[in-house]
Amino acid sequence: MKSLLTLFVALLVVFMLPAQNQNISNGIVFDGEPYLVVNPNDNDHLVAAWMGFVPFAISIKTSVSTDGGSTWSLPNSIPHVNPQFGSADPSLGFDSQGNVLLTYIDFSFALSSGAVYCVRSTDGGFNWGTPVSVIGYNEDPNKTPIDRPWMAVDRSGGPTDGHVYVTSMSAGTNDPSIVPPYHPYLIRSTDGGQTFLPFRRLDTTNFESGSLISTPMPTPTVASNGTFYAAYPAYVPSQNLFARAVLTTSTDGGVNLNYSERNILFPTLQDDDAKRASILRVNPADPNHLIAIALMTIHGDGDVFLQETFDAGANWTSPVRVNDDPIGNDRMQDMVWADFDDDGDLVVTWRDRRNATDSTYDTASEIWGAVRLKNKSTFEPNFPLTDNIVPYDTILAESGNDFMCVELQDDTISVVWGDVRTGRLNIWFQRLDLQGVVLSNQLLAFEMAPEVQVFPNPVAQVVRVEAEGMQRVELWDGNGKQLLEKRLEGENEWEMDLAGYPAGVLWLRIETEGGETVRKLMRME
């Protein structure tokens, strides 16, 4: 869940760099928080989702490729449940029948209403059905249980095939009205995401998340035999003097949960700006083999570490450092993600600062990755995914760019991330083989701003808009309230009398046949 007004202000300072990686969103102001899935039955079928900016709001946008990323469909915006809402935090998954599921938050700016929703696509991600509520803002009173939903879909082929698991958490840093303790949550669907059962708090007696971790984000994953796993952070000093990660396991579709905390990797990087979330994944080739990826400071700076269990969490190995830059070089890594191939190959990706000139978060960075082949105990040499080092911008300290995403299937790596080389935060796509050789770097979606003239500006009363093939013009005030929506039929010119509208900053959103743009308008008395 994001502070959208703060997010927009932070977008005003940006810069430009050329690049060979391909921009998958080309949004005109802001794109963030990407997610990517590959059809388990068709490696050329990819679906991406991200947060796309409109005036003082975010919509979830999706795009589809059926040729391995060479071409992509035009972005499709998921409609808001309430026109005054904003959306955030997409998560995608395929089921065994080829349906695509998308979860996201749709909520009010004041955090006074909203829910996690799920929509289904039966045509591979091109069109989406009616949103279904997963968990609502007030379902656990004074806890706001709708922050950062993640989804995991059971494709085991067994009795729980088609079950959909959604995890979320209390919005501790976003809603000051929340009364501690904070909680992670689990919500289940047993009918493929068409309906969801009542929520349950994922933490439990002796395994409470506690009052000291305000955003106890869980990460779910489902094994090839249908076993559900999730890990969440916990810190209750009366139970354990140290912060810990708790592993939950269910072999009956989430009806009953077992808990353990046997030395599971816990992130120790403390930088407030760094994207520190850890991730849990299970090996499709071995349902008892799980890995946890987290950022740790064993050598003094933030490094990517892996820990694993081969007995479903009963015992865990010692942490292994994944990034291979010099140990103790005072360079921070962050924003980790990981995925297994069906045969057990593993890829780990992260934002890397080994080539930066500064030890802090707010310095230039790249996206790097590492592969460990099945039945191997060590990683191959790290390789860069970005083809340029990208200078830091202040937008990277704001919400909306906390995660990247990578999928590994048929020895092919498909990866998405956000960076600011275009002068705004956009989503980039790359497709490589296991040796890091680029296989596809095509533009996912064309969404560049059309040529638009708005004048006079500042304006006292009548403003004129000129653009080829206008479809719609919206007027918004400086508080994010929509004042006017005018549908046009391909006009190239349009005038609007602003008499009666408030003085100060207004926003025009102009949609044309060639795309959309947002323009700031100063209304004078």
XYZ file of C-alpha atoms in Angstrom:
525
model
C 0.000 0.000 0.000
C 1.542 3.292 -1.105
C 1.418 6.964 -0.181
C 0.339 8.154 -3.601
C 0.487 11.896 -2.971
C 4.057 11.645 -1.664
C 4.882 9.374 -4.551
C 3.765 11.949 -7.119
C 5.740 14.803 -5.576
C 8.868 12.664 -5.615
C 8.506 12.165 -9.361
C 9.307 15.785 -10.171
C 13.131 15.374 -10.056
C 14.431 12.939 -12.701
C 17.178 12.400 -15.290
C 17.835 10.632 -18.608
C 20.246 7.868 -19.709
C 20.325 5.771 -22.887
C 19.982 2.012 -22.468
C 19.754 -1.323 -24.251
C 17.511 -3.056 -21.711
C 13.921 -2.744 -22.839
C 11.323 -0.585 -21.127
C 8.241 -2.765 -20.653
C 5.936 0.005 -19.450
C 7.063 3.354 -20.906
C 4.716 5.084 -18.496
C 4.681 8.841 -18.800
C 5.105 9.619 -15.095
C 5.614 6.554 -12.891
C 5.583 2.754 -13.089
C 6.485 0.538 -10.146
C 6.332 -2.764 -8.297
C 6.462 -5.171 -11.275
C 5.414 -8.812 -11.254
C 5.946 -11.389 -13.998
C 4.687 -14.939 -14.584
C 5.412 -17.497 -17.277
C 2.778 -20.031 -18.315
C 4.007 -23.388 -16.921
C 2.684 -25.083 -20.077
C 4.062 -22.549 -22.581
C 7.407 -20.845 -22.007
C 6.610 -18.218 -24.661
C 3.492 -17.014 -22.833
C 4.314 -14.279 -20.314
C 2.071 -11.950 -18.318
C 3.362 -8.827 -16.557
C 1.665 -6.486 -14.103
C 2.795 -3.223 -12.552
C 1.584 -0.038 -10.880
C 0.966 2.735 -13.429
C 0.470 6.380 -12.470
C -2.606 8.503 -13.196
C -3.274 11.866 -11.482
C -2.809 11.263 -7.758
C -3.620 7.606 -8.133
C -2.161 4.292 -9.232
C -3.854 1.727 -11.456
C -2.693 -1.846 -11.990
C -1.683 -2.373 -15.604
C -1.074 -5.697 -17.334
C 0.449 -6.811 -20.613
C 0.848 -10.172 -22.357
C 3.445 -11.709 -24.653
C 2.851 -14.958 -26.543
C 6.233 -15.041 -28.316
C 8.701 -15.117 -25.455
C 8.822 -11.366 -24.942
C 9.474 -10.307 -28.535
C 6.136 -8.456 -28.724
C 3.638 -7.434 -26.073
C 0.002 -6.395 -25.972
C -0.952 -2.816 -25.194
C -1.278 -2.223 -21.430
C -4.645 -3.078 -19.926
C -5.689 -1.103 -16.821
C -7.665 -2.924 -14.123
C -10.705 -0.735 -13.248
C -10.998 0.516 -9.679
C -13.780 -0.856 -7.503
C -14.396 2.771 -6.503
C -13.443 5.549 -8.971
C -11.804 7.487 -6.133
C -9.562 4.570 -5.130
C -5.946 3.878 -6.002
C -4.382 0.453 -6.551
C -1.083 -1.104 -5.510
C 0.938 -4.284 -5.044
C 0.109 -6.670 -7.918
C 0.852 -10.386 -7.725
C 0.231 -12.940 -10.501
C -0.119 -16.701 -10.837
C -1.136 -19.378 -13.360
C -3.269 -22.336 -12.345
C -3.109 -25.824 -13.850
C -5.829 -25.031 -16.397
C -4.010 -22.017 -17.837
C -6.114 -19.386 -16.082
C -4.237 -16.342 -14.804
C -4.987 -14.848 -11.390
C -4.084 -11.332 -10.268
C -4.274 -9.990 -6.721
C -3.835 -6.342 -5.764
C -5.025 -3.689 -3.309
C -7.719 -1.162 -4.205
C -8.081 1.427 -1.446
C -8.887 5.022 -0.482
C -6.152 7.610 -0.037
C -7.160 8.077 3.591
C -6.832 4.312 4.233
C -10.435 4.389 5.466
C -11.736 1.751 3.065
C -10.572 -0.782 0.513
C -9.599 -4.428 0.206
C -7.310 -6.940 -1.392
C -8.994 -8.137 -4.585
C -8.505 -11.038 -6.958
C -9.403 -11.088 -10.653
C -9.201 -14.045 -13.037
C -8.415 -14.221 -16.721
C -9.551 -17.219 -18.747
C -7.876 -16.047 -21.979
C -4.261 -15.882 -20.869
C -4.243 -12.406 -19.335
C -5.792 -10.359 -22.145
C -9.113 -9.780 -20.347
C -10.005 -9.887 -16.662
C -13.168 -10.829 -14.797
C -15.010 -9.167 -11.948
C -12.936 -8.390 -8.829
C -13.536 -10.662 -5.852
C -12.745 -9.398 -2.343
C -10.021 -11.396 -0.605
C -9.761 -9.469 2.673
C -11.227 -6.081 3.553
C -9.884 -3.078 5.415
C -12.095 -3.599 8.477
C -12.200 -7.390 8.621
C -9.668 -7.377 11.461
C -10.596 -4.134 13.276
C -7.780 -1.651 14.019
C -5.241 -3.775 12.114
C -5.671 -2.702 8.437
C -4.864 -6.237 7.213
C -4.584 -5.436 3.492
C -0.944 -4.453 3.000
C 1.431 -6.159 0.481
C -0.559 -9.202 -0.640
C 1.347 -12.085 -2.213
C -0.292 -15.030 -3.948
C 0.679 -18.665 -4.438
C -1.344 -21.084 -6.600
C -1.399 -24.855 -6.116
C -0.594 -26.682 -9.399
C 0.201 -30.010 -7.756
C -2.445 -32.059 -9.578
C -3.478 -33.523 -6.221
C -6.473 -32.987 -3.926
C -5.618 -29.315 -3.351
C -4.868 -28.483 -6.990
C -6.309 -25.071 -7.823
C -6.229 -23.759 -4.261
C -5.190 -20.112 -4.116
C -3.321 -18.765 -1.100
C -3.033 -15.035 -0.443
C -0.947 -13.593 2.367
C -1.045 -10.006 3.617
C -0.028 -8.019 6.675
C -0.981 -5.136 8.942
C -0.178 -1.787 7.336
C 1.875 -0.737 10.343
C 3.972 1.998 8.725
C 1.122 3.317 6.567
C -1.747 3.591 9.045
C -0.991 5.232 12.426
C -4.424 4.223 13.721
C -3.398 0.576 13.946
C -3.254 -0.820 17.458
C -0.306 -3.240 17.992
C 0.423 -6.098 17.920
C 0.823 -6.474 14.172
C -0.036 -9.611 12.237
C 0.558 -11.512 9.008
C -2.572 -12.994 7.416
C -3.553 -15.995 5.311
C -6.652 -16.153 3.105
C -7.558 -19.232 1.047
C -9.672 -20.063 -1.975
C -10.642 -23.655 -2.678
C -12.409 -22.887 -5.983
C -9.645 -21.338 -8.049
C -10.013 -17.767 -6.794
C -13.738 -17.379 -7.443
C -14.484 -17.021 -3.702
C -12.301 -16.744 -0.604
C -12.748 -18.219 2.856
C -12.592 -15.982 5.961
C -9.109 -14.787 6.846
C -6.958 -16.172 9.613
C -4.019 -14.578 11.353
C -0.979 -16.451 10.167
C 0.865 -16.029 13.465
C -0.286 -17.928 16.541
C 0.407 -18.518 20.220
C 4.160 -18.731 20.928
C 4.802 -17.703 17.324
C 3.324 -14.182 17.389
C 4.785 -11.590 15.072
C 4.572 -9.103 17.934
C 4.420 -5.334 18.447
C 7.932 -4.373 17.353
C 7.833 -5.360 13.659
C 5.197 -3.053 12.174
C 5.050 -4.754 8.757
C 5.477 -8.519 9.309
C 5.344 -9.487 5.632
C 4.920 -13.217 4.932
C 6.028 -14.872 1.690
C 4.070 -17.962 0.523
C 5.039 -20.820 -1.772
C 3.433 -24.163 -2.727
C 5.350 -27.391 -3.350
C 4.790 -29.861 -6.158
C 3.029 -32.226 -3.718
C 0.587 -29.507 -2.601
C 2.342 -28.593 0.663
C 1.848 -24.938 1.542
C 4.734 -22.999 3.100
C 5.014 -19.427 4.330
C 7.626 -17.553 6.349
C 7.105 -14.351 8.343
C 9.232 -12.251 10.730
C 8.588 -12.233 14.470
C 10.052 -10.468 17.479
C 8.578 -11.036 20.915
C 11.422 -10.723 23.476
C 9.537 -12.782 26.063
C 9.568 -15.699 23.622
C 12.985 -15.129 22.060
C 15.583 -12.439 22.740
C 16.296 -12.209 19.015
C 14.193 -11.375 15.990
C 13.419 -14.548 14.081
C 11.741 -15.905 10.989
C 8.925 -18.380 11.536
C 8.099 -21.101 8.997
C 4.501 -22.295 8.661
C 3.611 -25.529 6.865
C 0.322 -27.111 5.839
C -0.271 -30.437 4.115
C -4.088 -30.195 4.064
C -4.734 -27.070 2.018
C -4.183 -24.587 4.826
C -6.732 -26.048 7.236
C -4.046 -26.862 9.801
C -0.688 -25.103 10.143
C 2.519 -26.338 11.748
C 5.168 -23.888 13.016
C 8.936 -23.964 13.409
C 11.780 -21.475 13.863
C 14.891 -23.574 13.516
C 17.567 -21.033 12.632
C 15.743 -19.711 9.574
C 17.578 -16.885 7.846
C 16.546 -13.435 9.099
C 17.586 -10.168 7.422
C 19.990 -8.019 9.451
C 20.498 -5.089 7.063
C 19.179 -2.036 8.937
C 19.271 0.763 6.330
C 15.800 2.355 6.348
C 15.752 3.076 2.610
C 16.997 -0.329 1.450
C 14.421 -2.782 0.130
C 15.087 -5.447 2.729
C 12.270 -7.965 2.268
C 13.314 -11.615 2.165
C 11.806 -14.380 0.039
C 10.962 -18.087 0.463
C 10.841 -20.544 -2.449
C 10.383 -24.321 -2.797
C 12.106 -26.512 -5.377
C 9.535 -27.998 -7.817
C 11.773 -31.052 -8.193
C 11.878 -31.701 -4.418
C 8.960 -30.623 -2.196
C 11.166 -30.867 0.917
C 13.808 -28.484 -0.462
C 13.216 -24.820 0.387
C 15.462 -21.793 0.131
C 15.310 -18.506 2.016
C 17.018 -15.420 0.559
C 17.728 -12.419 2.798
C 20.043 -9.435 3.166
C 22.588 -9.840 5.945
C 25.564 -7.869 7.262
C 27.833 -10.752 8.239
C 30.764 -8.992 6.512
C 29.813 -5.470 7.531
C 27.808 -4.409 4.474
C 24.522 -5.652 3.019
C 25.042 -8.915 1.098
C 22.646 -11.440 -0.416
C 22.617 -14.698 1.545
C 20.931 -18.031 0.878
C 19.936 -20.653 3.407
C 18.218 -23.920 2.593
C 16.539 -26.946 4.071
C 16.234 -30.405 2.527
C 13.807 -31.805 5.105
C 10.847 -29.382 4.854
C 12.256 -27.001 7.452
C 13.379 -29.337 10.214
C 17.026 -28.367 9.670
C 18.613 -25.432 7.817
C 22.108 -25.001 6.398
C 24.439 -22.160 7.311
C 23.962 -18.980 5.230
C 25.891 -18.802 1.929
C 26.845 -15.484 0.314
C 25.462 -15.176 -3.245
C 26.947 -11.912 -4.582
C 30.595 -12.413 -5.532
C 31.943 -8.860 -5.330
C 34.876 -8.449 -2.856
C 33.913 -9.366 0.688
C 33.670 -6.373 2.989
C 33.905 -3.846 0.127
C 31.410 -1.507 1.839
C 28.830 -1.787 -0.949
C 25.180 -2.499 -0.186
C 22.961 -4.919 -2.143
C 19.173 -5.034 -1.817
C 15.808 -5.878 -3.499
C 16.247 -9.659 -3.762
C 14.126 -12.167 -5.686
C 14.566 -15.817 -6.665
C 13.001 -18.676 -8.612
C 13.532 -22.391 -9.300
C 13.230 -24.094 -12.662
C 11.126 -27.268 -12.728
C 14.252 -29.447 -12.675
C 15.877 -27.645 -9.722
C 18.054 -24.963 -11.321
C 17.974 -21.775 -9.233
C 18.319 -18.083 -10.125
C 18.742 -15.258 -7.604
C 18.550 -11.573 -8.594
C 19.114 -8.318 -6.719
C 20.001 -4.637 -7.030
C 23.788 -4.370 -6.904
C 26.155 -1.485 -6.046
C 29.558 -3.121 -6.562
C 30.454 -0.581 -9.262
C 29.167 2.457 -7.362
C 31.403 5.066 -5.759
C 29.509 5.275 -2.483
C 28.654 2.842 0.310
C 25.120 4.130 0.947
C 21.722 3.232 -0.496
C 21.463 6.488 -2.445
C 24.154 5.759 -5.011
C 24.308 4.353 -8.542
C 23.202 0.740 -8.986
C 22.713 -2.155 -11.418
C 20.640 -5.332 -11.437
C 22.720 -8.521 -11.132
C 21.939 -12.216 -10.991
C 23.461 -15.583 -10.153
C 22.565 -19.128 -11.195
C 23.098 -22.384 -9.327
C 22.573 -25.413 -11.525
C 20.701 -28.427 -10.208
C 22.759 -30.823 -8.129
C 25.487 -28.177 -7.706
C 26.491 -26.748 -4.351
C 27.925 -23.431 -5.597
C 26.741 -20.594 -7.795
C 28.108 -19.786 -11.202
C 29.813 -16.342 -11.479
C 27.470 -13.384 -11.051
C 26.375 -11.546 -14.204
C 24.750 -8.135 -14.800
C 21.197 -7.852 -16.074
C 21.364 -4.109 -16.679
C 23.631 -2.823 -19.437
C 24.263 0.522 -17.718
C 24.940 1.624 -14.189
C 21.981 3.837 -13.315
C 22.520 6.951 -11.136
C 20.492 7.282 -7.972
C 17.300 9.326 -7.845
C 15.261 10.319 -4.784
C 12.192 8.456 -6.086
C 14.004 5.227 -5.163
C 13.636 6.130 -1.497
C 9.853 6.282 -1.865
C 7.256 3.531 -1.930
C 6.349 1.770 -5.144
C 9.726 0.282 -6.090
C 10.264 -2.265 -3.334
C 10.448 -5.427 -5.434
C 11.642 -6.899 -8.693
C 10.600 -10.282 -10.113
C 12.323 -13.154 -11.914
C 10.999 -16.399 -13.432
C 13.137 -19.385 -14.455
C 11.568 -21.899 -16.830
C 13.019 -24.222 -19.485
C 16.531 -22.909 -18.686
C 15.341 -19.388 -19.566
C 15.455 -16.393 -17.222
C 12.747 -13.736 -17.578
C 13.201 -10.738 -15.310
C 11.534 -7.373 -14.635
C 12.648 -4.493 -12.421
C 12.239 -0.747 -12.000
C 14.853 1.936 -12.565
C 14.949 5.611 -13.519
C 17.213 5.843 -16.560
C 14.418 7.319 -18.723
C 13.857 10.271 -16.446
C 11.066 8.503 -14.584
C 10.622 5.202 -12.771
C 9.793 2.623 -15.461
C 9.729 -1.176 -15.624
C 12.359 -3.002 -17.665
C 12.335 -6.519 -19.104
C 15.132 -8.885 -20.049
C 15.176 -12.542 -21.155
C 18.374 -14.590 -20.923
C 19.669 -18.131 -20.863
C 21.379 -19.667 -17.841
C 24.754 -18.292 -18.927
C 23.426 -14.744 -18.988
C 23.209 -14.524 -22.796
C 20.390 -12.178 -23.886
C 17.607 -13.968 -25.775
C 15.047 -11.166 -26.031
C 15.072 -7.477 -25.269
C 11.987 -6.263 -27.079
C 9.768 -3.435 -25.903
C 6.823 -4.861 -23.952
C 4.320 -2.024 -24.355
C 4.217 1.306 -26.121
C 2.763 3.890 -23.799
C 4.710 7.089 -24.528
C 3.074 10.471 -24.080
C 1.328 11.843 -27.194
C 2.014 15.351 -28.460
C -0.386 17.644 -26.602
C -0.675 21.415 -26.413
C -2.425 23.001 -23.408
C -2.718 26.796 -23.444
C -2.825 29.355 -22.046
C -1.099 28.113 -18.915
C -1.477 29.743 -16.399
C -5.099 30.307 -17.342
C -7.828 32.562 -15.956
C -10.906 30.998 -17.525
C -10.849 29.209 -20.910
C -8.165 26.623 -21.601
C -7.590 25.030 -25.000
C -6.322 21.499 -25.577
C -4.901 20.375 -28.920
C -3.950 16.752 -29.615
C -4.592 14.335 -32.438
C -7.468 11.894 -31.929
C -8.525 12.775 -28.380
C -10.707 10.146 -26.715
C -11.149 11.555 -23.205
C -10.144 14.515 -21.040
C -10.239 14.419 -17.244
C -9.798 17.349 -14.836
C -8.501 16.709 -11.300
C -7.879 19.069 -8.404
C -4.705 19.229 -6.317
C -6.133 16.855 -3.699
C -6.701 14.010 -6.113
C -10.437 14.567 -6.660
C -11.766 14.153 -10.183
C -13.732 17.242 -11.205
C -14.662 16.443 -14.800
C -14.602 13.603 -17.320
C -15.350 14.460 -20.944
C -15.450 11.706 -23.560
C -14.518 12.832 -27.053
C -14.780 11.141 -30.438
C -11.410 11.689 -32.013
C -11.442 15.493 -31.849
C -8.143 17.306 -32.351
C -9.169 20.484 -30.505
C -11.220 21.110 -27.361
C -11.887 24.088 -25.105
C -12.971 24.104 -21.488
C -14.347 26.989 -19.419
C -12.805 26.821 -15.943
C -15.207 29.326 -14.382
C -16.464 27.795 -11.167
C -13.455 25.502 -10.719
C -10.993 26.190 -7.886
C -7.935 28.400 -8.301
C -4.512 26.843 -7.895
C -3.004 23.654 -9.268
C -5.234 21.476 -11.476
C -4.348 18.410 -13.506
C -5.454 17.413 -16.992
C -5.332 13.788 -18.093
C -5.637 13.597 -21.872
C -6.217 10.230 -23.540
C -5.675 9.999 -27.309
C -5.510 7.257 -29.909
C -1.730 7.254 -29.443
C -1.546 7.120 -25.659
C -2.174 9.318 -22.656
C -0.459 12.172 -20.848
C -0.879 14.221 -17.688
C -0.398 17.993 -17.700
C -0.178 20.394 -14.792
C -2.472 23.428 -15.160
C -2.326 26.606 -13.058
C -5.788 28.163 -12.636
C -5.609 31.871 -11.842
C -8.377 33.971 -10.242
